[in-house]
Short mmCIF file of C-alpha atoms and ligand atoms in Angstrom, two decimals:
data_model
loop_
_atom_site.label_atom_id
_atom_site.label_comp_id
_atom_site.label_asym_id
_atom_site.label_seq_id
_atom_site.Cartn_x
_atom_site.Cartn_y
_atom_site.Cartn_z
CA UNK A 1 78.06 87.12 90.41
CA UNK A 2 80.34 89.07 93.03
CA UNK A 3 79.01 90.34 95.83
CA UNK A 4 81.91 93.13 96.76
CA UNK A 5 84.60 90.91 97.48
CA UNK A 6 84.22 87.12 96.25
CA UNK A 7 82.00 84.88 94.24
CA UNK A 8 78.26 83.79 95.94
CA UNK A 9 77.94 80.19 95.16
CA UNK A 10 74.52 80.30 94.65
CA UNK A 11 74.28 83.28 92.57
CA UNK A 12 76.73 81.89 90.55
CA UNK A 13 75.20 78.78 89.42
CA UNK A 14 71.99 80.51 88.82
CA UNK A 15 73.60 82.69 86.44
CA UNK A 16 75.14 80.17 84.71
CA UNK A 17 71.80 78.78 83.01
CA UNK A 18 70.72 81.62 81.21
CA UNK A 19 74.36 82.05 79.99
CA UNK A 20 75.84 78.60 78.72
CA UNK A 21 74.13 78.49 75.88
CA UNK A 22 74.46 81.80 73.96
CA UNK A 23 78.04 81.16 75.41
CA UNK A 24 78.65 78.33 73.47
CA UNK A 25 76.77 79.23 70.15
CA UNK A 26 79.01 82.81 70.57
CA UNK A 27 82.53 80.66 71.07
CA UNK A 28 81.67 78.62 68.24
CA UNK A 29 81.04 81.68 66.27
CA UNK A 30 83.74 83.06 66.79
CA UNK A 31 85.85 80.37 66.28
CA UNK A 32 84.35 79.75 62.98
CA UNK A 33 83.75 76.06 64.27
CA UNK A 34 80.36 73.68 62.66
CA UNK A 35 79.13 71.32 64.85
CA UNK A 36 80.78 68.34 62.50
CA UNK A 37 83.97 70.11 62.76
CA UNK A 38 83.63 69.32 66.88
CA UNK A 39 85.17 65.75 67.52
CA UNK A 40 84.81 65.50 71.34
CA UNK A 41 83.16 67.88 74.12
CA UNK A 42 85.26 68.29 77.40
CA UNK A 43 83.67 69.48 80.66
CA UNK A 44 84.82 70.64 83.66
CA UNK A 45 84.46 67.52 86.40
CA UNK A 46 85.85 69.20 89.34
CA UNK A 47 86.65 70.65 91.69
CA UNK A 48 84.73 73.90 91.77
CA UNK A 49 81.50 75.31 93.14
CA UNK A 50 79.27 72.04 92.52
CA UNK A 51 75.98 74.17 91.22
CA UNK A 52 78.17 75.83 88.43
CA UNK A 53 79.93 72.43 87.75
CA UNK A 54 76.43 70.88 87.43
CA UNK A 55 75.41 73.14 84.75
CA UNK A 56 78.48 72.77 82.96
CA UNK A 57 78.18 68.98 83.30
CA UNK A 58 74.48 68.28 82.09
CA UNK A 59 74.96 71.01 79.34
CA UNK A 60 77.52 69.21 77.93
CA UNK A 61 75.87 65.90 78.76
CA UNK A 62 73.06 67.05 76.50
CA UNK A 63 75.25 68.28 73.59
CA UNK A 64 77.25 65.29 73.42
CA UNK A 65 73.83 63.11 73.25
CA UNK A 66 72.27 65.81 70.87
CA UNK A 67 74.74 65.72 68.75
CA UNK A 68 76.42 62.22 69.09
CA UNK A 69 79.96 63.22 70.16
CA UNK A 70 81.89 61.45 73.01
CA UNK A 71 82.25 63.42 75.78
CA UNK A 72 85.52 63.49 78.12
CA UNK A 73 85.61 64.74 82.06
CA UNK A 74 88.07 67.04 82.66
CA UNK A 75 89.92 67.88 86.13
CA UNK A 76 89.99 71.90 86.32
CA UNK A 77 93.71 71.24 88.03
CA UNK A 78 94.83 69.07 84.94
CA UNK A 79 93.10 71.74 83.07
CA UNK A 80 95.37 74.52 84.21
CA UNK A 81 98.39 72.43 83.81
CA UNK A 82 97.57 71.83 80.18
CA UNK A 83 96.97 75.55 79.49
CA UNK A 84 100.87 75.74 79.56
CA UNK A 85 100.44 73.19 76.21
CA UNK A 86 98.36 75.29 74.43
CA UNK A 87 99.92 77.06 71.28
CA UNK A 88 102.92 74.85 71.54
CA UNK A 89 103.99 71.34 69.95
CA UNK A 90 103.75 68.52 72.34
CA UNK A 91 106.43 66.58 71.47
CA UNK A 92 108.68 70.10 72.17
CA UNK A 93 107.88 69.65 75.59
CA UNK A 94 110.99 68.16 77.65
CA UNK A 95 109.86 65.55 80.53
CA UNK A 96 110.71 65.30 83.89
CA UNK A 97 107.87 68.82 83.95
CA UNK A 98 107.50 70.63 87.59
CA UNK A 99 104.40 72.32 87.08
CA UNK A 100 103.16 74.78 89.68
CA UNK A 101 99.59 75.76 89.71
CA UNK A 102 98.63 78.55 91.78
CA UNK A 103 94.94 79.78 91.77
CA UNK A 104 92.05 81.28 94.25
CA UNK A 105 91.26 77.67 94.99
CA UNK A 106 94.40 75.28 94.39
CA UNK A 107 98.05 75.34 94.87
CA UNK A 108 100.26 72.55 94.09
CA UNK A 109 103.49 71.29 92.71
CA UNK A 110 103.22 68.60 90.62
CA UNK A 111 105.84 66.28 88.84
CA UNK A 112 105.29 64.71 85.43
CA UNK A 113 107.55 61.76 84.07
CA UNK A 114 105.03 62.03 81.09
CA UNK A 115 101.61 63.16 80.22
CA UNK A 116 100.14 60.21 81.67
CA UNK A 117 102.67 59.81 85.11
CA UNK A 118 101.64 62.90 87.34
CA UNK A 119 102.64 62.90 91.30
CA UNK A 120 100.90 65.70 93.94
CA UNK A 121 104.44 66.79 95.28
CA UNK A 122 103.19 69.14 97.37
CA UNK A 123 100.03 70.99 97.93
CA UNK A 124 98.76 74.02 100.28
CA UNK A 125 97.81 73.09 103.92
CA UNK A 126 95.67 76.04 104.26
CA UNK A 127 94.86 78.92 101.75
CA UNK A 128 95.82 79.22 98.76
CA UNK A 129 98.07 82.12 97.23
CA UNK A 130 95.35 83.56 94.88
CA UNK A 131 92.82 83.08 98.27
CA UNK A 132 95.66 84.72 99.85
CA UNK A 133 96.27 87.89 97.37
CA UNK A 134 91.77 88.25 97.53
CA UNK A 135 92.07 88.29 101.29
CA UNK A 136 94.69 90.90 101.48
CA UNK A 137 93.39 92.83 99.08
CA UNK A 138 90.09 92.81 100.80
CA UNK A 139 91.89 94.10 104.23
CA UNK A 140 93.97 97.06 102.34
CA UNK A 141 90.49 98.13 100.72
CA UNK A 142 91.45 97.26 97.25
CA UNK A 143 88.91 95.38 94.40
CA UNK A 144 88.01 91.90 93.72
CA UNK A 145 90.04 89.90 91.94
CA UNK A 146 93.03 90.96 94.74
CA UNK A 147 95.91 89.47 92.45
CA UNK A 148 95.92 92.56 89.84
CA UNK A 149 95.08 95.10 92.31
CA UNK A 150 97.81 94.23 94.70
CA UNK A 151 100.41 93.80 91.64
CA UNK A 152 99.03 97.43 90.57
CA UNK A 153 99.54 98.67 94.14
CA UNK A 154 102.41 97.10 94.76
CA UNK A 155 104.31 99.01 91.82
CA UNK A 156 104.13 101.95 93.78
CA UNK A 157 105.22 100.39 97.21
CA UNK A 158 108.93 101.01 99.08
CA UNK A 159 111.00 97.72 98.89
CA UNK A 160 111.81 96.61 102.26
CA UNK A 161 109.44 98.65 104.10
CA UNK A 162 107.56 95.31 105.21
CA UNK A 163 109.56 91.84 105.21
CA UNK A 164 106.33 89.40 106.40
CA UNK A 165 106.86 85.89 107.24
CA UNK A 166 108.32 83.17 104.68
CA UNK A 167 106.14 80.12 105.97
CA UNK A 168 109.02 77.55 104.73
CA UNK A 169 111.72 79.09 107.26
CA UNK A 170 109.50 79.95 110.07
CA UNK A 171 106.90 76.84 110.60
CA UNK A 172 108.40 73.23 110.96
CA UNK A 173 105.59 71.47 109.25
CA UNK A 174 105.98 67.73 109.65
CA UNK A 175 108.89 66.29 107.25
CA UNK A 176 107.66 63.33 105.19
CA UNK A 177 109.82 60.71 105.97
CA UNK A 178 113.37 60.46 104.39
CA UNK A 179 112.51 63.48 102.21
CA UNK A 180 114.85 66.76 103.47
CA UNK A 181 112.40 68.91 101.89
CA UNK A 182 108.55 69.42 102.71
CA UNK A 183 106.90 70.82 99.84
CA UNK A 184 103.61 71.80 101.05
CA UNK A 185 102.41 75.63 101.22
CA UNK A 186 100.40 77.67 103.84
CA UNK A 187 100.09 81.04 103.16
CA UNK A 188 97.30 81.42 106.07
CA UNK A 189 99.81 83.01 108.36
CA UNK A 190 101.11 85.84 105.68
CA UNK A 191 97.60 86.53 105.18
CA UNK A 192 97.14 87.29 109.13
CA UNK A 193 100.36 88.49 109.83
CA UNK A 194 99.31 91.44 107.11
CA UNK A 195 96.16 91.95 108.62
CA UNK A 196 97.30 92.43 112.12
CA UNK A 197 99.62 95.00 110.67
CA UNK A 198 97.37 96.86 108.71
CA UNK A 199 94.90 97.05 111.81
CA UNK A 200 97.34 97.86 113.74
CA UNK A 201 98.50 100.94 111.33
CA UNK A 202 94.93 102.09 111.74
CA UNK A 203 93.83 104.65 108.84
CA UNK A 204 95.66 103.70 105.80
CA UNK A 205 97.10 106.15 103.24
CA UNK A 206 97.72 105.39 99.76
CA UNK A 207 101.38 104.55 100.61
CA UNK A 208 100.81 102.84 103.36
CA UNK A 209 98.62 100.58 100.92
CA UNK A 210 101.31 100.29 98.55
CA UNK A 211 103.91 99.17 100.91
CA UNK A 212 101.79 96.57 102.30
CA UNK A 213 101.00 95.20 99.17
CA UNK A 214 104.41 94.93 98.39
CA UNK A 215 106.10 93.49 101.42
CA UNK A 216 102.67 90.63 100.91
CA UNK A 217 103.42 89.64 97.66
CA UNK A 218 107.52 89.68 97.69
CA UNK A 219 107.06 87.15 100.80
CA UNK A 220 104.17 85.53 98.41
CA UNK A 221 106.55 84.91 95.58
CA UNK A 222 109.61 84.31 97.17
CA UNK A 223 107.90 81.42 98.81
CA UNK A 224 106.36 79.84 95.67
CA UNK A 225 109.72 80.73 93.50
CA UNK A 226 111.71 79.09 96.42
CA UNK A 227 109.80 75.79 96.93
CA UNK A 228 109.34 75.61 92.94
CA UNK A 229 113.26 75.79 92.41
CA UNK A 230 114.17 73.56 95.25
CA UNK A 231 111.40 71.11 93.85
CA UNK A 232 113.09 71.86 90.20
CA UNK A 233 116.37 70.30 91.56
CA UNK A 234 115.49 67.30 93.83
CA UNK A 235 113.47 65.68 90.62
CA UNK A 236 115.70 66.90 88.04
CA UNK A 237 113.16 68.89 86.34
CA UNK A 238 114.16 69.18 82.48
CA UNK A 239 111.05 72.41 82.53
CA UNK A 240 109.12 74.27 84.90
CA UNK A 241 105.71 75.60 84.23
CA UNK A 242 103.91 78.46 86.20
CA UNK A 243 99.99 77.77 85.59
CA UNK A 244 96.51 78.68 86.87
CA UNK A 245 95.49 82.34 87.81
CA UNK A 246 98.22 83.54 90.15
CA UNK A 247 100.92 82.88 86.76
CA UNK A 248 99.49 86.19 85.22
CA UNK A 249 101.95 87.68 88.25
CA UNK A 250 104.56 89.68 86.88
CA UNK A 251 106.69 89.49 90.02
CA UNK A 252 105.85 85.70 90.47
CA UNK A 253 107.62 85.50 86.81
CA UNK A 254 110.46 87.09 87.91
CA UNK A 255 111.16 85.24 91.09
CA UNK A 256 110.46 82.35 90.07
CA UNK A 257 113.56 82.86 87.31
CA UNK A 258 115.84 83.96 89.60
CA UNK A 259 115.27 81.30 92.47
CA UNK A 260 115.98 78.79 89.43
CA UNK A 261 119.09 80.33 88.87
CA UNK A 262 119.82 80.63 92.03
CA UNK A 263 119.53 76.66 92.84
CA UNK A 264 121.14 75.82 89.48
CA UNK A 265 123.18 78.18 88.26
CA UNK A 266 123.45 78.19 84.41
CA UNK A 267 121.92 75.06 84.59
CA UNK A 268 118.13 76.09 84.95
CA UNK A 269 115.55 74.26 83.80
CA UNK A 270 113.34 76.08 81.25
CA UNK A 271 110.87 77.94 82.64
CA UNK A 272 107.08 79.00 80.99
CA UNK A 273 103.82 80.17 81.71
CA UNK A 274 101.17 80.21 79.55
CA UNK A 275 101.37 81.83 76.35
CA UNK A 276 98.57 83.92 76.53
CA UNK A 277 97.63 85.85 79.51
CA UNK A 278 93.82 85.00 79.35
CA UNK A 279 95.65 81.05 79.54
CA UNK A 280 96.06 82.10 83.15
CA UNK A 281 92.98 82.65 84.83
CA UNK A 282 90.10 80.20 84.52
CA UNK A 283 89.52 79.77 80.53
CA UNK A 284 87.68 77.02 78.10
CA UNK A 285 90.26 76.60 75.87
CA UNK A 286 92.75 75.07 78.97
CA UNK A 287 89.64 72.38 79.09
CA UNK A 288 89.49 71.57 75.80
CA UNK A 289 93.19 71.11 75.60
CA UNK A 290 93.33 68.75 78.66
CA UNK A 291 90.18 66.80 77.06
CA UNK A 292 91.87 66.69 74.03
CA UNK A 293 95.66 65.43 75.45
CA UNK A 294 94.17 63.40 78.28
CA UNK A 295 90.92 63.63 79.35
CA UNK A 296 88.40 60.50 80.07
CA UNK A 297 85.35 59.81 78.18
CA UNK A 298 82.95 59.35 80.63
CA UNK A 299 79.88 57.18 80.33
CA UNK A 300 76.48 58.64 79.10
CA UNK A 301 74.99 57.55 82.60
CA UNK A 302 77.69 58.22 84.69
CA UNK A 303 78.03 62.15 84.35
CA UNK A 304 77.69 64.21 87.23
CA UNK A 305 79.77 66.72 88.30
CA UNK A 306 82.10 65.53 90.84
CA UNK A 307 83.60 67.79 93.64
CA UNK A 308 86.71 67.91 95.27
CA UNK A 309 88.45 65.28 93.81
CA UNK A 310 92.17 65.96 92.68
CA UNK A 311 92.40 63.88 90.08
CA UNK A 312 95.58 63.84 89.27
O1 KG4 B 1 92.95 80.09 87.91
P1 KG4 B 1 92.05 80.82 88.44
O2 KG4 B 1 91.17 82.15 87.59
O3 KG4 B 1 90.87 80.47 89.30
C1 KG4 B 1 90.64 79.34 90.05
O4 KG4 B 1 90.76 78.68 89.71
O5 KG4 B 1 90.81 79.61 91.65
O6 KG4 B 1 92.39 82.10 89.59
C2 KG4 B 1 91.79 82.93 90.30
C3 KG4 B 1 92.90 83.71 91.32
C4 KG4 B 1 92.19 85.16 92.09
O7 KG4 B 1 92.46 84.15 93.31
C5 KG4 B 1 93.16 86.11 91.90
O8 KG4 B 1 93.04 87.15 92.52
C6 KG4 B 1 94.62 85.20 90.92
O9 KG4 B 1 94.13 83.85 90.68
N1 KG4 B 1 95.25 86.21 89.92
C7 KG4 B 1 96.11 86.86 90.30
C8 KG4 B 1 96.63 87.79 89.23
N2 KG4 B 1 95.70 87.67 88.61
C9 KG4 B 1 94.91 86.50 88.93
N3 KG4 B 1 97.12 86.91 91.72
C10 KG4 B 1 98.04 87.49 91.09
N4 KG4 B 1 98.59 88.32 90.08
C11 KG4 B 1 97.93 88.60 89.24
N5 KG4 B 1 98.35 89.01 88.32
ZN1 ZN B 2 91.12 77.68 88.01
#
């Protein structure tokens, strides 16, 4: 599915077709679940690569029809949000909850007053954090996906060797009326800054790569952590959740905790991330969970993958 640094949409979609039914079978075998025990079928309807979404939706529609089960459409980002509920008791979560969802394709702050009341309070205006990780990794000649690679290299980096721009301090976005803070993100400038630095340095040795990786990772995690903490304070969040592929990042988890402490002192809200590493990056359990709790049942004829809708 990958071609030296990313997913080729057309190839990915075609690869889904022979894999999807054997995958469903394998998942049911491993989970020791029979068709009879399945209550509903949940499927991602978007946003995402349209070809791959269509394969998933059409397969789910076929299975729902064939097995006589309700079909539940789930927004992908909603899935990431509810990854934090997996293996937790629903009643145990204290609202309001502020969720930072950070992935390759999206980057949002979502405020939840309850399960049903969800408000988008900030999002990226250009690159998502994960996308920036992937692009910077490519610039440094590291592997794909870039997030885990950058983290690995950053561990050997020298702290403070490179300090890259933190977009919330340096760029004045148009502020939302009456709002003292702006909770949107921008990572495109940071990515370009690392790229320019690397190009200027010419041939990079391993230490250069490690130092650049650390400087970049520090900048991303500080912006994410700070914005999240300030928003948590402003909206009185009782819990703060990290979600999406980048929530696997150890530095982000640590920075988020530190920023919350800076902003709140001892009264910090509870900080959570998905209880298993595999619930951070894209996974089927999160879609099942969100489908179980909040997804909407689809009409049989209505089911088509929707691209690009946020649905929060
Ligand atoms: O949620 P996800 O699996 O897919 C999307 O919905 O986009 O997230 C994938 C993204 C990739 O950009 C990848 O580089 C990033 O998550 N990622 C990480 C880490 N693990 C995955 N970024 C930083 N640190 C990590 N440990
Ligand atoms: Zn995702």
